[in-house]
Amino acid sequence: MAAQRFYHILHVATSAGEREKVVQGLFDNFLRLRLRDSSLGTVCAALDWLAFEDLLGQAAYHSQSFQLLRYQPFLPVAFHLLFASSHVPRIAFPSSQQEAQNRTSQVQNLIQTLVSGIAPATRSRTTPQALVLDTLCLLLDILVPKLRPVSTQLYSAREKLQLASLVGTMLAYSLTYRQERTPDGQYVYRLEPNLEEVCRFPELPARKPLTYQAKQLIAREIEVEKMRRTEALARNGDSPQVDRSPPRAKGPQEGAGEKGARSPTPCSHEQRLERILKRAALEDQTERDFFGRVVIRRAAALSAEDTAPETDAVEQRMGTAVGRSDVWFRFKEGVSNAVRRSLHIRDLL
């Protein structure tokens, strides 16, 4: 009888098409069966057979020793001899491997998103493996300070310093709180990226989270700090660059009575454009008296420093067009191989 069962199960396992699904099904369901061995010797033997099947597959595909694949159908035979019973067991479709792969892919994408958003100064000192093993678990404790749910103006100096340190840490790791709506209609703030999915096991008790008001306050301070840093970078980018050319040698008569460097004077075309813009803006203004009535006669006079000789009608039209236009051009010296053509402003008006 045992020999007949052996060859029958071996024939069925050999003729089965999806061998990996069969092995995965055996792995997912053999612990749900009724075990007659109280010492769990059959469980240990089944695990040894599973490890043997993995070693066979590794040796066959890595070293191209495909003659070893003929021993893989013996795994279902061994499971049949170990766990076969007269009653029909409840067998579930194997899904643990797919769930583990989806979970692994989700965690890897989350870690990749986190690493790509980290500031370069912090990213240069860490690796994804060091983040998962050493940093993220402790970082979750750092992100849960004791903050009072009041306005920041009522905070003490220590609390303001603690809040600023928290905001700086979250910006360094590209973390923030996003408002989401739950299926029951409530609004909550969730950490993005969600580090708890990486370094927290679902069976462990969760730590006491921050209140809704504290998360809202932290999210607002993070947005304000982002805008402040963006404005600082824009201001530094728009500031004129310092001339780092080596100073030329001065003669004895050139630097004798000089006490400070003079500010560079604007070019003549800049002065002319500035006068045109001021005149156009002054002409477009509507003058009113004390009671708010429009004055028909305009008595406008430029200041002494802005006084310039009268210009022709073309220059007045040019000043009006430049003053009302939202498009400005800045000429930069360089070389271009494009077709050049002489073009005047009066041709565009």
mmCIF file of C-alpha atoms in Angstrom:
data_model
loop_
_atom_site.group_PDB
_atom_site.id
_atom_site.type_symbol
_atom_site.label_atom_id
_atom_site.label_comp_id
_atom_site.label_asym_id
_atom_site.label_seq_id
_atom_site.Cartn_x
_atom_site.Cartn_y
_atom_site.Cartn_z
ATOM 1 C CA MET A 1 0.000 0.000 0.000
ATOM 2 C CA ALA A 2 2.757 2.465 0.878
ATOM 3 C CA ALA A 3 4.576 1.753 -2.382
ATOM 4 C CA GLN A 4 1.394 2.249 -4.399
ATOM 5 C CA ARG A 5 0.704 5.574 -2.672
ATOM 6 C CA PHE A 6 4.322 6.619 -3.233
ATOM 7 C CA TYR A 7 4.252 6.010 -6.992
ATOM 8 C CA HIS A 8 0.755 7.433 -7.376
ATOM 9 C CA ILE A 9 1.633 10.754 -5.693
ATOM 10 C CA LEU A 10 4.950 10.863 -7.579
ATOM 11 C CA HIS A 11 3.115 10.461 -10.891
ATOM 12 C CA VAL A 12 0.601 13.196 -9.987
ATOM 13 C CA ALA A 13 3.354 15.607 -8.854
ATOM 14 C CA THR A 14 5.389 14.962 -12.005
ATOM 15 C CA SER A 15 2.461 15.568 -14.335
ATOM 16 C CA ALA A 16 1.371 18.757 -12.505
ATOM 17 C CA GLY A 17 2.101 21.916 -14.464
ATOM 18 C CA GLU A 18 2.506 24.642 -11.820
ATOM 19 C CA ARG A 19 5.090 23.096 -9.527
ATOM 20 C CA GLU A 20 5.868 26.363 -7.707
ATOM 21 C CA LYS A 21 2.180 26.851 -6.857
ATOM 22 C CA VAL A 22 2.063 23.314 -5.461
ATOM 23 C CA VAL A 23 5.119 23.900 -3.284
ATOM 24 C CA GLN A 24 3.767 27.244 -2.086
ATOM 25 C CA GLY A 25 0.415 25.623 -1.274
ATOM 26 C CA LEU A 26 2.131 22.929 0.787
ATOM 27 C CA PHE A 27 4.094 25.566 2.681
ATOM 28 C CA ASP A 28 0.989 27.681 3.443
ATOM 29 C CA ASN A 29 -1.300 24.841 4.546
ATOM 30 C CA PHE A 30 0.709 22.104 6.264
ATOM 31 C CA LEU A 31 0.651 23.866 9.657
ATOM 32 C CA ARG A 32 -3.152 24.084 9.556
ATOM 33 C CA LEU A 33 -3.545 20.294 9.491
ATOM 34 C CA ARG A 34 -4.260 18.067 12.476
ATOM 35 C CA LEU A 35 -0.905 16.879 13.737
ATOM 36 C CA ARG A 36 -0.718 13.475 15.403
ATOM 37 C CA ASP A 37 2.860 13.971 16.578
ATOM 38 C CA SER A 38 3.028 15.923 19.831
ATOM 39 C CA SER A 39 6.787 16.321 19.534
ATOM 40 C CA LEU A 40 6.414 18.139 16.181
ATOM 41 C CA GLY A 41 8.826 15.744 14.531
ATOM 42 C CA THR A 42 6.744 15.691 11.363
ATOM 43 C CA VAL A 43 6.850 19.506 11.200
ATOM 44 C CA CYS A 44 10.636 19.493 11.452
ATOM 45 C CA ALA A 45 10.856 16.826 8.762
ATOM 46 C CA ALA A 46 8.563 18.874 6.484
ATOM 47 C CA LEU A 47 10.720 21.975 6.959
ATOM 48 C CA ASP A 48 13.822 19.931 6.104
ATOM 49 C CA TRP A 49 12.162 18.771 2.881
ATOM 50 C CA LEU A 50 11.253 22.380 1.992
ATOM 51 C CA ALA A 51 14.852 23.476 2.582
ATOM 52 C CA PHE A 52 16.050 20.548 0.463
ATOM 53 C CA GLU A 53 13.746 21.620 -2.383
ATOM 54 C CA ASP A 54 15.120 25.188 -2.217
ATOM 55 C CA LEU A 55 18.705 23.920 -2.331
ATOM 56 C CA LEU A 56 17.891 21.746 -5.336
ATOM 57 C CA GLY A 57 16.392 24.684 -7.221
ATOM 58 C CA GLN A 58 19.345 26.921 -6.359
ATOM 59 C CA ALA A 59 21.923 24.361 -7.453
ATOM 60 C CA ALA A 60 20.010 23.544 -10.645
ATOM 61 C CA TYR A 61 19.517 27.111 -11.874
ATOM 62 C CA HIS A 62 22.717 28.738 -10.633
ATOM 63 C CA SER A 63 25.148 26.069 -11.813
ATOM 64 C CA GLN A 64 22.959 24.882 -14.702
ATOM 65 C CA SER A 65 22.819 21.376 -13.292
ATOM 66 C CA PHE A 66 19.340 20.692 -14.620
ATOM 67 C CA GLN A 67 19.584 16.938 -13.960
ATOM 68 C CA LEU A 68 18.811 17.769 -10.309
ATOM 69 C CA LEU A 69 15.295 18.951 -11.212
ATOM 70 C CA ARG A 70 14.079 15.332 -11.422
ATOM 71 C CA TYR A 71 14.280 15.074 -7.614
ATOM 72 C CA GLN A 72 11.905 17.990 -6.951
ATOM 73 C CA PRO A 73 8.641 15.963 -7.385
ATOM 74 C CA PHE A 74 9.577 13.957 -4.286
ATOM 75 C CA LEU A 75 8.565 16.868 -2.020
ATOM 76 C CA PRO A 76 4.773 16.278 -2.403
ATOM 77 C CA VAL A 77 5.377 12.575 -1.844
ATOM 78 C CA ALA A 78 7.125 13.269 1.455
ATOM 79 C CA PHE A 79 4.321 15.627 2.569
ATOM 80 C CA HIS A 80 1.736 12.981 1.688
ATOM 81 C CA LEU A 81 3.472 10.347 3.775
ATOM 82 C CA LEU A 82 3.848 12.756 6.713
ATOM 83 C CA PHE A 83 0.427 14.474 6.854
ATOM 84 C CA ALA A 84 -2.068 12.317 4.949
ATOM 85 C CA SER A 85 -5.297 11.565 6.862
ATOM 86 C CA SER A 86 -8.746 10.114 6.228
ATOM 87 C CA HIS A 87 -10.689 13.392 6.636
ATOM 88 C CA VAL A 88 -10.637 16.146 4.019
ATOM 89 C CA PRO A 89 -8.602 19.154 5.240
ATOM 90 C CA ARG A 90 -9.420 22.800 4.637
ATOM 91 C CA ILE A 91 -6.915 24.086 2.139
ATOM 92 C CA ALA A 92 -6.570 27.754 1.215
ATOM 93 C CA PHE A 93 -5.158 29.094 -2.000
ATOM 94 C CA PRO A 94 -1.468 30.059 -1.559
ATOM 95 C CA SER A 95 -1.116 33.807 -1.265
ATOM 96 C CA SER A 96 1.612 34.419 1.309
ATOM 97 C CA GLN A 97 4.375 34.753 -1.284
ATOM 98 C CA GLN A 98 2.436 37.320 -3.313
ATOM 99 C CA GLU A 99 1.617 39.298 -0.189
ATOM 100 C CA ALA A 100 5.251 39.236 0.895
ATOM 101 C CA GLN A 101 6.403 40.416 -2.533
ATOM 102 C CA ASN A 102 3.857 43.259 -2.550
ATOM 103 C CA ARG A 103 4.882 44.253 0.945
ATOM 104 C CA THR A 104 8.571 44.181 0.042
ATOM 105 C CA SER A 105 7.996 46.264 -3.086
ATOM 106 C CA GLN A 106 5.941 48.798 -1.135
ATOM 107 C CA VAL A 107 8.575 49.181 1.566
ATOM 108 C CA GLN A 108 11.393 49.484 -0.982
ATOM 109 C CA ASN A 109 9.519 52.201 -2.878
ATOM 110 C CA LEU A 110 8.868 54.052 0.361
ATOM 111 C CA ILE A 111 12.542 53.888 1.342
ATOM 112 C CA GLN A 112 13.573 55.054 -2.126
ATOM 113 C CA THR A 113 11.159 57.987 -1.894
ATOM 114 C CA LEU A 114 12.500 58.874 1.534
ATOM 115 C CA VAL A 115 16.152 58.708 0.437
ATOM 116 C CA SER A 116 15.519 60.785 -2.702
ATOM 117 C CA GLY A 117 13.914 63.549 -0.614
ATOM 118 C CA ILE A 118 16.614 63.743 2.049
ATOM 119 C CA ALA A 119 18.823 66.823 1.990
ATOM 120 C CA PRO A 120 22.195 66.201 0.297
ATOM 121 C CA ALA A 121 24.095 67.053 3.482
ATOM 122 C CA THR A 122 22.231 64.280 5.338
ATOM 123 C CA ARG A 123 22.129 61.817 2.442
ATOM 124 C CA SER A 124 25.912 61.829 2.096
ATOM 125 C CA ARG A 125 26.303 60.369 5.602
ATOM 126 C CA THR A 126 23.768 57.555 5.443
ATOM 127 C CA THR A 127 22.649 54.572 3.386
ATOM 128 C CA PRO A 128 19.209 52.940 3.005
ATOM 129 C CA GLN A 129 20.278 49.987 5.137
ATOM 130 C CA ALA A 130 21.582 52.260 7.899
ATOM 131 C CA LEU A 131 18.342 54.241 7.771
ATOM 132 C CA VAL A 132 16.202 51.144 8.289
ATOM 133 C CA LEU A 133 18.366 49.511 10.952
ATOM 134 C CA ASP A 134 19.578 52.482 12.979
ATOM 135 C CA THR A 135 17.829 55.754 12.188
ATOM 136 C CA LEU A 136 14.127 55.434 11.413
ATOM 137 C CA CYS A 137 13.089 53.739 14.667
ATOM 138 C CA LEU A 138 14.751 56.468 16.718
ATOM 139 C CA LEU A 139 13.517 59.153 14.345
ATOM 140 C CA LEU A 140 9.912 58.221 15.145
ATOM 141 C CA ASP A 141 10.597 58.966 18.806
ATOM 142 C CA ILE A 142 12.160 62.318 17.907
ATOM 143 C CA LEU A 143 9.085 63.287 15.873
ATOM 144 C CA VAL A 144 6.780 62.978 18.900
ATOM 145 C CA PRO A 145 7.728 65.891 21.185
ATOM 146 C CA LYS A 146 5.606 67.279 23.982
ATOM 147 C CA LEU A 147 3.972 70.350 22.469
ATOM 148 C CA ARG A 148 1.104 72.294 23.944
ATOM 149 C CA PRO A 149 -1.868 72.754 21.582
ATOM 150 C CA VAL A 150 -1.707 76.561 21.809
ATOM 151 C CA SER A 151 -0.437 79.354 19.614
ATOM 152 C CA THR A 152 3.286 79.537 19.067
ATOM 153 C CA GLN A 153 3.315 83.070 20.462
ATOM 154 C CA LEU A 154 2.533 81.591 23.879
ATOM 155 C CA TYR A 155 5.459 79.183 23.729
ATOM 156 C CA SER A 156 8.462 79.662 25.929
ATOM 157 C CA ALA A 157 11.941 80.030 24.518
ATOM 158 C CA ARG A 158 12.628 76.355 25.158
ATOM 159 C CA GLU A 159 9.458 75.248 23.395
ATOM 160 C CA LYS A 160 10.204 77.480 20.404
ATOM 161 C CA LEU A 161 13.697 76.014 20.182
ATOM 162 C CA GLN A 162 12.242 72.500 20.391
ATOM 163 C CA LEU A 163 9.721 73.270 17.636
ATOM 164 C CA ALA A 164 12.406 74.789 15.404
ATOM 165 C CA SER A 165 14.621 71.732 15.913
ATOM 166 C CA LEU A 166 11.716 69.425 15.059
ATOM 167 C CA VAL A 167 10.910 71.372 11.874
ATOM 168 C CA GLY A 168 14.574 71.324 10.831
ATOM 169 C CA THR A 169 14.791 67.560 11.372
ATOM 170 C CA MET A 170 11.638 66.875 9.373
ATOM 171 C CA LEU A 171 12.829 69.085 6.518
ATOM 172 C CA ALA A 172 16.220 67.351 6.528
ATOM 173 C CA TYR A 173 14.490 63.994 6.009
ATOM 174 C CA SER A 174 11.742 65.422 3.728
ATOM 175 C CA LEU A 175 8.938 64.553 6.171
ATOM 176 C CA THR A 176 5.656 66.357 6.689
ATOM 177 C CA TYR A 177 2.086 65.829 7.805
ATOM 178 C CA ARG A 178 -0.665 65.588 5.182
ATOM 179 C CA GLN A 179 -4.343 65.955 5.921
ATOM 180 C CA GLU A 180 -6.449 62.998 4.794
ATOM 181 C CA ARG A 181 -10.072 62.084 5.086
ATOM 182 C CA THR A 182 -10.999 58.747 6.574
ATOM 183 C CA PRO A 183 -13.872 56.611 5.184
ATOM 184 C CA ASP A 184 -16.088 57.688 8.090
ATOM 185 C CA GLY A 185 -15.673 61.376 7.170
ATOM 186 C CA GLN A 186 -13.099 62.460 9.758
ATOM 187 C CA TYR A 187 -9.948 64.397 8.913
ATOM 188 C CA VAL A 188 -6.609 63.203 10.232
ATOM 189 C CA TYR A 189 -2.979 64.153 9.686
ATOM 190 C CA ARG A 190 -0.684 61.340 8.559
ATOM 191 C CA LEU A 191 3.083 61.314 8.330
ATOM 192 C CA GLU A 192 4.331 61.350 4.743
ATOM 193 C CA PRO A 193 6.290 59.226 3.922
ATOM 194 C CA ASN A 194 4.832 56.890 6.549
ATOM 195 C CA LEU A 195 7.866 55.563 8.426
ATOM 196 C CA GLU A 196 5.781 53.275 10.610
ATOM 197 C CA GLU A 197 5.226 50.961 7.644
ATOM 198 C CA VAL A 198 8.988 50.366 7.497
ATOM 199 C CA CYS A 199 10.118 49.973 11.101
ATOM 200 C CA ARG A 200 6.993 49.045 13.049
ATOM 201 C CA PHE A 201 5.519 45.564 13.368
ATOM 202 C CA PRO A 202 1.714 45.414 13.454
ATOM 203 C CA GLU A 203 1.707 43.203 16.571
ATOM 204 C CA LEU A 204 3.590 45.739 18.697
ATOM 205 C CA PRO A 205 1.633 48.348 20.659
ATOM 206 C CA ALA A 206 1.625 51.754 19.018
ATOM 207 C CA ARG A 207 3.122 54.735 20.773
ATOM 208 C CA LYS A 208 0.982 57.616 21.885
ATOM 209 C CA PRO A 209 0.527 59.789 18.775
ATOM 210 C CA LEU A 210 0.450 63.560 18.588
ATOM 211 C CA THR A 211 -2.850 65.359 18.780
ATOM 212 C CA TYR A 212 -4.582 66.738 15.712
ATOM 213 C CA GLN A 213 -3.778 70.327 16.753
ATOM 214 C CA ALA A 214 -0.085 69.533 17.272
ATOM 215 C CA LYS A 215 0.227 67.881 13.848
ATOM 216 C CA GLN A 216 -1.575 70.813 12.236
ATOM 217 C CA LEU A 217 0.799 73.240 13.944
ATOM 218 C CA ILE A 218 3.865 71.259 12.828
ATOM 219 C CA ALA A 219 2.589 71.028 9.235
ATOM 220 C CA ARG A 220 2.022 74.784 9.135
ATOM 221 C CA GLU A 221 5.481 75.546 10.536
ATOM 222 C CA ILE A 222 7.040 73.215 7.947
ATOM 223 C CA GLU A 223 5.305 75.059 5.084
ATOM 224 C CA VAL A 224 6.352 78.431 6.506
ATOM 225 C CA GLU A 225 9.961 77.280 6.852
ATOM 226 C CA LYS A 226 9.935 75.974 3.269
ATOM 227 C CA MET A 227 8.733 79.350 1.964
ATOM 228 C CA ARG A 228 11.309 81.140 4.093
ATOM 229 C CA ARG A 229 14.128 79.035 2.708
ATOM 230 C CA THR A 230 12.861 79.417 -0.849
ATOM 231 C CA GLU A 231 12.780 83.196 -0.498
ATOM 232 C CA ALA A 232 16.283 83.179 0.957
ATOM 233 C CA LEU A 233 17.585 81.133 -1.979
ATOM 234 C CA ALA A 234 15.822 83.412 -4.463
ATOM 235 C CA ARG A 235 17.239 86.478 -2.756
ATOM 236 C CA ASN A 236 20.740 85.047 -2.858
ATOM 237 C CA GLY A 237 20.294 84.099 -6.516
ATOM 238 C CA ASP A 238 19.125 87.580 -7.507
ATOM 239 C CA SER A 239 21.881 89.399 -5.591
ATOM 240 C CA PRO A 240 24.758 90.695 -7.744
ATOM 241 C CA GLN A 241 27.811 88.520 -7.789
ATOM 242 C CA VAL A 242 30.939 89.777 -6.135
ATOM 243 C CA ASP A 243 33.751 90.648 -8.485
ATOM 244 C CA ARG A 244 36.470 88.156 -7.627
ATOM 245 C CA SER A 245 38.971 89.392 -10.219
ATOM 246 C CA PRO A 246 42.347 90.264 -8.778
ATOM 247 C CA PRO A 247 42.770 93.993 -8.121
ATOM 248 C CA ARG A 248 44.991 95.774 -10.539
ATOM 249 C CA ALA A 249 48.011 97.623 -9.319
ATOM 250 C CA LYS A 250 47.436 101.272 -8.525
ATOM 251 C CA GLY A 251 49.811 104.036 -9.266
ATOM 252 C CA PRO A 252 51.141 106.352 -6.599
ATOM 253 C CA GLN A 253 48.893 109.196 -7.788
ATOM 254 C CA GLU A 254 45.799 107.016 -8.206
ATOM 255 C CA GLY A 255 45.233 105.795 -4.672
ATOM 256 C CA ALA A 256 46.775 108.532 -2.607
ATOM 257 C CA GLY A 257 43.644 110.491 -1.683
ATOM 258 C CA GLU A 258 41.109 107.699 -2.231
ATOM 259 C CA LYS A 259 39.304 106.663 0.968
ATOM 260 C CA GLY A 260 36.586 104.376 -0.394
ATOM 261 C CA ALA A 261 35.405 102.784 -3.584
ATOM 262 C CA ARG A 262 32.787 104.735 -5.463
ATOM 263 C CA SER A 263 29.520 103.087 -6.308
ATOM 264 C CA PRO A 264 29.194 102.232 -10.020
ATOM 265 C CA THR A 265 27.063 104.737 -11.895
ATOM 266 C CA PRO A 266 24.346 103.416 -14.167
ATOM 267 C CA CYS A 267 24.779 103.596 -17.900
ATOM 268 C CA SER A 268 23.301 106.392 -19.965
ATOM 269 C CA HIS A 269 20.605 104.175 -21.509
ATOM 270 C CA GLU A 270 19.521 103.078 -18.020
ATOM 271 C CA GLN A 271 19.173 106.699 -16.926
ATOM 272 C CA ARG A 272 17.166 107.497 -20.023
ATOM 273 C CA LEU A 273 14.868 104.511 -19.556
ATOM 274 C CA GLU A 274 14.328 105.425 -15.909
ATOM 275 C CA ARG A 275 13.349 109.004 -16.819
ATOM 276 C CA ILE A 276 10.981 107.729 -19.517
ATOM 277 C CA LEU A 277 9.302 105.335 -17.110
ATOM 278 C CA LYS A 278 8.852 107.981 -14.426
ATOM 279 C CA ARG A 279 7.400 110.434 -16.939
ATOM 280 C CA ALA A 280 5.009 107.827 -18.334
ATOM 281 C CA ALA A 281 3.873 106.860 -14.856
ATOM 282 C CA LEU A 282 3.337 110.502 -13.933
ATOM 283 C CA GLU A 283 1.312 111.150 -17.071
ATOM 284 C CA ASP A 284 -0.898 108.106 -16.465
ATOM 285 C CA GLN A 285 -1.818 109.230 -12.960
ATOM 286 C CA THR A 286 -5.217 110.821 -12.473
ATOM 287 C CA GLU A 287 -4.961 113.861 -10.221
ATOM 288 C CA ARG A 288 -7.786 114.575 -7.797
ATOM 289 C CA ASP A 289 -8.481 117.453 -5.449
ATOM 290 C CA PHE A 290 -9.291 117.321 -1.742
ATOM 291 C CA PHE A 291 -12.881 116.226 -2.396
ATOM 292 C CA GLY A 292 -11.882 113.428 -4.783
ATOM 293 C CA ARG A 293 -12.868 115.213 -7.987
ATOM 294 C CA VAL A 294 -10.759 114.747 -11.112
ATOM 295 C CA VAL A 295 -8.632 117.785 -11.913
ATOM 296 C CA ILE A 296 -8.807 118.747 -15.575
ATOM 297 C CA ARG A 297 -5.646 120.797 -15.629
ATOM 298 C CA ARG A 298 -2.592 118.904 -14.668
ATOM 299 C CA ALA A 299 0.227 120.722 -13.001
ATOM 300 C CA ALA A 300 2.900 118.093 -12.880
ATOM 301 C CA ALA A 301 6.536 118.856 -12.655
ATOM 302 C CA LEU A 302 9.463 116.602 -12.382
ATOM 303 C CA SER A 303 12.048 116.996 -9.662
ATOM 304 C CA ALA A 304 15.304 118.691 -10.390
ATOM 305 C CA GLU A 305 17.280 115.466 -10.577
ATOM 306 C CA ASP A 306 14.830 113.873 -12.997
ATOM 307 C CA THR A 307 14.555 116.928 -15.260
ATOM 308 C CA ALA A 308 15.455 116.119 -18.829
ATOM 309 C CA PRO A 309 14.965 117.849 -22.158
ATOM 310 C CA GLU A 310 11.696 117.328 -23.971
ATOM 311 C CA THR A 311 11.521 114.187 -26.028
ATOM 312 C CA ASP A 312 9.669 113.605 -29.217
ATOM 313 C CA ALA A 313 6.389 111.754 -29.614
ATOM 314 C CA VAL A 314 8.127 108.464 -30.386
ATOM 315 C CA GLU A 315 9.987 108.514 -27.089
ATOM 316 C CA GLN A 316 6.787 109.314 -25.184
ATOM 317 C CA ARG A 317 5.029 106.402 -26.840
ATOM 318 C CA MET A 318 7.968 104.188 -26.031
ATOM 319 C CA GLY A 319 7.887 105.174 -22.349
ATOM 320 C CA THR A 320 4.145 104.536 -22.155
ATOM 321 C CA ALA A 321 4.512 101.108 -23.764
ATOM 322 C CA VAL A 322 7.417 100.106 -21.537
ATOM 323 C CA GLY A 323 5.618 101.314 -18.416
ATOM 324 C CA ARG A 324 2.460 99.344 -19.199
ATOM 325 C CA SER A 325 4.155 96.170 -20.425
ATOM 326 C CA ASP A 326 4.683 93.095 -18.252
ATOM 327 C CA VAL A 327 7.463 91.761 -20.488
ATOM 328 C CA TRP A 328 11.012 92.946 -19.869
ATOM 329 C CA PHE A 329 14.203 92.073 -21.663
ATOM 330 C CA ARG A 330 17.696 91.981 -20.306
ATOM 331 C CA PHE A 331 20.534 92.025 -22.773
ATOM 332 C CA LYS A 332 23.452 89.723 -22.027
ATOM 333 C CA GLU A 333 26.647 89.841 -23.971
ATOM 334 C CA GLY A 334 27.460 86.767 -25.958
ATOM 335 C CA VAL A 335 27.833 85.243 -29.409
ATOM 336 C CA SER A 336 24.956 83.879 -31.462
ATOM 337 C CA ASN A 337 25.033 82.257 -34.891
ATOM 338 C CA ALA A 338 21.408 83.182 -35.620
ATOM 339 C CA VAL A 339 20.392 85.600 -38.353
ATOM 340 C CA ARG A 340 20.755 89.165 -37.103
ATOM 341 C CA ARG A 341 18.630 92.096 -38.082
ATOM 342 C CA SER A 342 18.555 95.687 -36.908
ATOM 343 C CA LEU A 343 15.262 96.395 -35.172
ATOM 344 C CA HIS A 344 14.147 99.516 -33.312
ATOM 345 C CA ILE A 345 11.570 99.916 -30.587
ATOM 346 C CA ARG A 346 9.574 102.359 -32.718
ATOM 347 C CA ASP A 347 9.048 99.595 -35.282
ATOM 348 C CA LEU A 348 7.296 97.499 -32.663
ATOM 349 C CA LEU A 349 4.939 100.246 -31.463
#
